[in-house]
Each structure stands twice: as structure tokens, then as C-alpha cells.
XYZ file of C-alpha atoms in Angstrom:
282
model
C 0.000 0.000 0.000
C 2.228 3.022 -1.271
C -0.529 5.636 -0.586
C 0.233 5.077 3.371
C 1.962 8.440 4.896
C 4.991 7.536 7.276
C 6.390 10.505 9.737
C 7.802 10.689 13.157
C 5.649 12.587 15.902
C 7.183 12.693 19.257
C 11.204 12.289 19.482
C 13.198 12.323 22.991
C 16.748 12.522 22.574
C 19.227 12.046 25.542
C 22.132 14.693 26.354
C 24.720 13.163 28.908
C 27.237 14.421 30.871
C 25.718 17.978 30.919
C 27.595 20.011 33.926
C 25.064 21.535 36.723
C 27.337 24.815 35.373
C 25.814 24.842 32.663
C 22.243 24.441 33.228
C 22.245 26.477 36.002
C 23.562 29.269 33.583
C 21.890 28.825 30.546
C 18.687 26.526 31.082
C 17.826 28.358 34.770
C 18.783 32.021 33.796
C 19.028 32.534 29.784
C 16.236 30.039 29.000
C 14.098 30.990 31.511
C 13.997 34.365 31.574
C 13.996 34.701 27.542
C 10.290 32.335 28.070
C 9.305 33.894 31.562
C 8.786 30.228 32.723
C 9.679 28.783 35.496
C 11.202 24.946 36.229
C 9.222 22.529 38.147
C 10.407 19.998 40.341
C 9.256 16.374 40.220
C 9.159 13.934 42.717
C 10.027 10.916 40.601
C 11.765 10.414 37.234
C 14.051 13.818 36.746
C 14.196 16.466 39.467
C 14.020 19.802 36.828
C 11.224 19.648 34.136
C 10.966 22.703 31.829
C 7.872 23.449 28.938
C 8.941 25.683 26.624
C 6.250 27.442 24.199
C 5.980 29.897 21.252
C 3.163 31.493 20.049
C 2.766 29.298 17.086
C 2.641 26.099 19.339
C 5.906 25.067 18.956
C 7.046 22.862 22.166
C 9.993 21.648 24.115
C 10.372 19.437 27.045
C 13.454 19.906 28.849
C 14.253 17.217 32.029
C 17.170 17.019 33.788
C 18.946 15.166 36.209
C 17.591 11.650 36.662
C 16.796 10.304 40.340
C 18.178 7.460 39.266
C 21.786 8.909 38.503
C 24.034 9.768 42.151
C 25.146 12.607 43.156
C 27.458 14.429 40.454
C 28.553 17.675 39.155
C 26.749 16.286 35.393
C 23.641 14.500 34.499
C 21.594 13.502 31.902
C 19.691 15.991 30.029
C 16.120 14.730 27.576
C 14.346 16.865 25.453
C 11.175 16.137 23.737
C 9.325 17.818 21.181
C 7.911 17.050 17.309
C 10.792 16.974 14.885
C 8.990 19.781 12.659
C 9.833 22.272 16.120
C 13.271 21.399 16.099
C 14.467 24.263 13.908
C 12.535 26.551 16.400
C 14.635 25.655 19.181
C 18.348 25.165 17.326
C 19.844 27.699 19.385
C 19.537 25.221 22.503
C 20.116 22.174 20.394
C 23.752 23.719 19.073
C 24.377 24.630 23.009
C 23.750 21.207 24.160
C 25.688 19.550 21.299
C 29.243 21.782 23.110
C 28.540 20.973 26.225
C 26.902 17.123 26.185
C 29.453 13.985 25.994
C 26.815 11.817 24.006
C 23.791 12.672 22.014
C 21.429 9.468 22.406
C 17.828 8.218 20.914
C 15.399 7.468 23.240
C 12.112 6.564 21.326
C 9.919 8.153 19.401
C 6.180 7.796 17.852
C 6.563 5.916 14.551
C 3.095 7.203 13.022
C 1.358 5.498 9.648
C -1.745 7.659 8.019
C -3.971 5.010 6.582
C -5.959 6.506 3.799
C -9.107 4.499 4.865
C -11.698 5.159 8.001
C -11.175 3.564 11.370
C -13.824 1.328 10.623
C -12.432 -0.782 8.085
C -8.805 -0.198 9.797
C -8.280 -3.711 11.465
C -4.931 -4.136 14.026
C -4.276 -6.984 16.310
C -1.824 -7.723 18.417
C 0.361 -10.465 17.934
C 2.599 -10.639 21.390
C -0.834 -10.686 23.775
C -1.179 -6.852 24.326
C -4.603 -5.885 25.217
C -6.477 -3.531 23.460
C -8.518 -0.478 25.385
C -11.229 2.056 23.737
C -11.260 5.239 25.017
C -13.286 8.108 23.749
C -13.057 6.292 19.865
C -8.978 6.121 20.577
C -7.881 2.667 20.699
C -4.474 1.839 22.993
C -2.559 -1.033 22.914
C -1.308 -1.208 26.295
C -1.948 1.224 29.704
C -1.686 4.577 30.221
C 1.807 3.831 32.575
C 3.091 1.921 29.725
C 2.542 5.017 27.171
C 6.618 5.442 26.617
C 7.058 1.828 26.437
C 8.542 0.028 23.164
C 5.292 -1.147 20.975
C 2.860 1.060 22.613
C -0.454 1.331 20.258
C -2.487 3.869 19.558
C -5.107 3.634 16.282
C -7.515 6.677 16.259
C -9.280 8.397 13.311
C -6.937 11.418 12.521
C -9.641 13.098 9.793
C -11.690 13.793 13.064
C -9.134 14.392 15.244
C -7.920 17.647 12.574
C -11.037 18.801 12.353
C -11.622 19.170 16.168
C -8.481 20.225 17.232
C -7.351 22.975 14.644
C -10.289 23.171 12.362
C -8.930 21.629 9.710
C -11.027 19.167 6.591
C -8.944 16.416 5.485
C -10.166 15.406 1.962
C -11.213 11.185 2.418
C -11.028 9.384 5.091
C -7.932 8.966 7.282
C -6.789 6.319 10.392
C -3.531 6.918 11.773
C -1.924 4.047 13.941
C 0.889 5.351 15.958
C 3.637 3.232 17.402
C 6.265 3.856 19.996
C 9.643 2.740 19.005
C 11.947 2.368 22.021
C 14.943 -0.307 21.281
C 16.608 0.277 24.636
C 14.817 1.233 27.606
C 18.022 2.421 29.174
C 18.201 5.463 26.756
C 21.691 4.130 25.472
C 21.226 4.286 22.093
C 23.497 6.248 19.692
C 21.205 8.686 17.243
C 23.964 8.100 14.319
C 23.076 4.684 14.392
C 19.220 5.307 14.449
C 19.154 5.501 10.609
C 21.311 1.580 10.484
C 18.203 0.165 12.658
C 14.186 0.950 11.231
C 12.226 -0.669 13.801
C 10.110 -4.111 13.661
C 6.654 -3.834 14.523
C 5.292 -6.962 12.441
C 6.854 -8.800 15.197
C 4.201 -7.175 17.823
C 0.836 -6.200 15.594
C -1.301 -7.192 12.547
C -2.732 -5.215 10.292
C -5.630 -4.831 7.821
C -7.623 -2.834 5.969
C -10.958 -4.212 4.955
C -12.058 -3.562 1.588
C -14.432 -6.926 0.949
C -16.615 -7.976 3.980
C -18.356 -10.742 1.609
C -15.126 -12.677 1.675
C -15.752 -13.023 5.773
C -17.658 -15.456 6.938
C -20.895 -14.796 8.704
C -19.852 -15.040 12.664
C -16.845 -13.474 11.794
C -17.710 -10.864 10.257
C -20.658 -9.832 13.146
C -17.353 -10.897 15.295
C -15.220 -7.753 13.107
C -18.286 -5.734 13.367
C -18.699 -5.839 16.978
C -14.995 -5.175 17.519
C -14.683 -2.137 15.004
C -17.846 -0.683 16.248
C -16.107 -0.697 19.867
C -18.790 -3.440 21.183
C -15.864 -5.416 22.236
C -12.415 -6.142 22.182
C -10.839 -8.983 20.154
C -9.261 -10.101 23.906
C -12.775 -11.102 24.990
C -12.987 -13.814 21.865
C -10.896 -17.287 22.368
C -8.064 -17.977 21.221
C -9.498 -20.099 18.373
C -11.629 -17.099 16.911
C -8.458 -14.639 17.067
C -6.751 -17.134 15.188
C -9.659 -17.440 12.755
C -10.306 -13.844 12.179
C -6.530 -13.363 11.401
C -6.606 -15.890 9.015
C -10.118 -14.439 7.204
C -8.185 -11.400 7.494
C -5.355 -12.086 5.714
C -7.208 -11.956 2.230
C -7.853 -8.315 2.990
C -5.275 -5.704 2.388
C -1.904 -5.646 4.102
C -0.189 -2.686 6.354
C 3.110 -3.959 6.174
C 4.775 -1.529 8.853
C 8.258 -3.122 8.461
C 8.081 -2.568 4.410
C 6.895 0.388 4.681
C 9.235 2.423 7.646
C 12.035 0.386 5.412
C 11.407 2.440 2.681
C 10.971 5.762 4.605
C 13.362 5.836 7.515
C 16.245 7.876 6.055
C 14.014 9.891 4.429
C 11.916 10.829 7.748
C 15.026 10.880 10.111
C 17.544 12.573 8.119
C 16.370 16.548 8.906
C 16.130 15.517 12.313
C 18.993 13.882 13.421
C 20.989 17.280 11.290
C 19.243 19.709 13.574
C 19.340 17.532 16.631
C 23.316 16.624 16.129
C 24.547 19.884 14.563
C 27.911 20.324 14.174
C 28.872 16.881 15.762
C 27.999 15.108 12.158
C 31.113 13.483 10.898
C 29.332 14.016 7.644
């Protein structure tokens, strides 16, 4: 299916070995007082959390120092945004690239726009995930689990731009976003992000359905129910999930390996320049 749209939403990107020095200088004093925003202090995960905003809704997330590194003159340093705000923000990007030791990936939200309406968009899981509906959203996993390698979430994006920013999307449109996470440590070199597309064929199924006459009877009302948000395919035994996937599999294929193959440099290479600046050996 080559009319599927592949981009990357959210990115987090590691900085490590950033000096107390130099946040305290330029994060506390020169980034703060340039966005009149103040740093909040969490109780679990890092200790500083900074939003940064601009008037056309471009974000950054700034954390620092982990709870779970000791007591040092340097910690890590994650920032999180959408790769189309990085520009926005290079000044900080180009500062951090001086002072940090490593630039790493962390994850980000692989996301496919399915040309088709959530109704007839049909994902399973193949690794025993359960599915949740919430609000016409459906997850793949918990809310806790939301940063989590192969966290799902299927929703229909033509609605979603139209109540959000106003927006009519010409069709019908499903997006299924994926989180892709290959080391929860947050040890993993951005360079070698573009050697390693992820695989998510490994951990869902999916299908668009174009022909409900080739289902039979109590599987389709089964496909019905379940796309209609009646019930979840968990709540069927494992001989009807088996069944439906095999029905299924004459209807067309969302190949997510094939197709973030055949996009990944293209998608990544604008971000990784603007995130790694001048430390590209190329």
C-alpha cells in the first residue's frame, strides 16, 4: 500500500554528561527568563522539568537530572518535542551539542496515516497486548506503559484535525501510531538510528478491509462488533483470534516493516541534522 503516509511525531533525545554549570547558567537564567517560565520539580523520574512554548505552538520538554543517577557535578539531560519544532529551538540544540558527551535516541512515535476510516482499519496484536477504547482512541497497552517500546495507539486522525485545529482532510484517514523504544536504558546512539528501522510486524497485525463478503458470517458480526467498539478482540478465544486473522489475511496488508524500510532515512535525516549539529562526521 504506497498511498500510506509515514512521519515521526514525538522524538526524545538524551544529552549526557551535561555540567550543573551549565544548566544552572543557561537553562535556569538565559532560557528561563527569555520564556518567563519557570522549572518545576518532580518527585520521581528527573528532578528539573521545563515546557517551553511559542506562540505558534511550537514545544519543548526539557528534564534534567535523573533520580536514578548519584550525586554528580553532570547529568543527563532529555528533550522532547515534534521533529517539525526542532528548527525553532536550534539555538539550545547547538548549546547542548558543546557541552553534552553523548547525544542518544530514546524513542519516538513511529506514526502510519492510513488513507481508509477507522472502521475498516483492522490491528491486532500479535505478542498478547490488550487492546482499550477510550473516547473512539484505541491503545494497545496502559496509560503507565505510554513510553514503552510497541505502545499502540489507532484513532481516526480526519476527526481528530477537524476538532483540534479546524482543519477538513479530503477522504477518510486512520492513523496508527507506534512507539519505538529499542533500549529502555536510553543508550542508544542517534547516528546509528538511521542503520536500525524498527520491527513492529513482530508485535501487531494489520488490515484494511475492503471486501466484507469474503468473511464469513460469525466473523464478520465478530469484526463488526470489535470495530464498532462493542468489544475487544481479547474477549474472543483464542481459536476465533486465530480465525479472524486468518479471514483477514485476504484483505489488504499494512506492512509496517516494508513500509518504515522504505521511509526511515528519508523521515530521520532533517532531524537527526538539527538535533546533532555540528557533531555530524558528515
Amino acid at each position: 500500500m504506497n498511498n500510506i503516509k509515514v512521519s515521526i511525531d514525538r522524538i526524545i533525545i538524551e544529552y549526557t554528561k551535561v555540567s550543573m554549570n551549565f544548566f544552572n547558567s543557561y537553562i535556569m537564567k538565559n532560557i528561563c527568563d527569555f520564556y518567563a517560565v519557570k522549572p518545576t520539580i518532580g518527585k520521581s523520574g528527573f528532578r528539573y522539568k521545563l515546557y517551553l512554548k511559542e506562540y505558534d505552538g511550537s514545544y519543548l520538554h526539557i528534564s534534567y537530572q535523573p533520580y536514578n543517577q548519584g550525586k554528580s557535578l553532570s547529568y543527563s539531560l532529555w528533550i522532547e518535542t515534534h521533529p517539525k519544532y526542532l528548527e525553532r529551538f536550534r539555538n539550545i540544540l547547538d548549546a547542548l551539542n558543546i557541552e553534552a558527551k553523548e547525544v542518544n535516541f530514546v524513542l519516538c512515535d513511529v506514526a502510519y496515516d492510513i488513507p481508509y476510516s477507522i472502521n475498516n482499519v483492522f490491528i491486532a496484536s500479535n505478542t498478547g497486548r490488550k487492546m482499550n477504547i477510550f473516547k473512539g482512541t484505541k491503545y494497545f497497552g496502559d496509560r503507565k506503559s505510554s513510553k514503552d517500546h510497541g505502545y499502540c495507539r489507532v484513532y481516526d486522525k480526519k476527526n481528530e484535525q477537524k476538532e483540534k485545529k479546524n482543519k477538513e482532510v479530503a477522504g477518510e484517514l486512520t492513523r496508527v501510531e507506534i512507539v519505538y523504544r529499542p533500549d529502555s536504558k536510553g543508550r542508544f546512539d542517534l547516528l546509528d538510528l538511521l542503520k536500525h528501522p524498527p520491527d513492529f510486524n513482530r508485535y501487531y497485525t494489520c488490515r484494511v478491509i475492503t471486501n466484507t463478503d469474503l468473511l464469513k458470517p460469525e466473523r464478520k458480526a465478530i469484526i463488526m462488533a470489535i470495530q464498532n467498539e462493542l468489544m475487544t478482540l481479547d474477549e474472543f478465544s483464542p481459536y476465533q483470534r486465530k480465525k479472524i486473522k486468518e479471514e483477514l489475511s485476504n484483505q489488504l496488508t499494512v506492512d509496517f516493516n516494508d513500509l518504515t524500510g522504505q521511509n526511515w532515512e528519508e523521515i530521520l535525516s532533517d532531524p537527526i541534522r538539527l538535533i546533532y549539529g555540528r557533531r555530524l562526521p558528515f
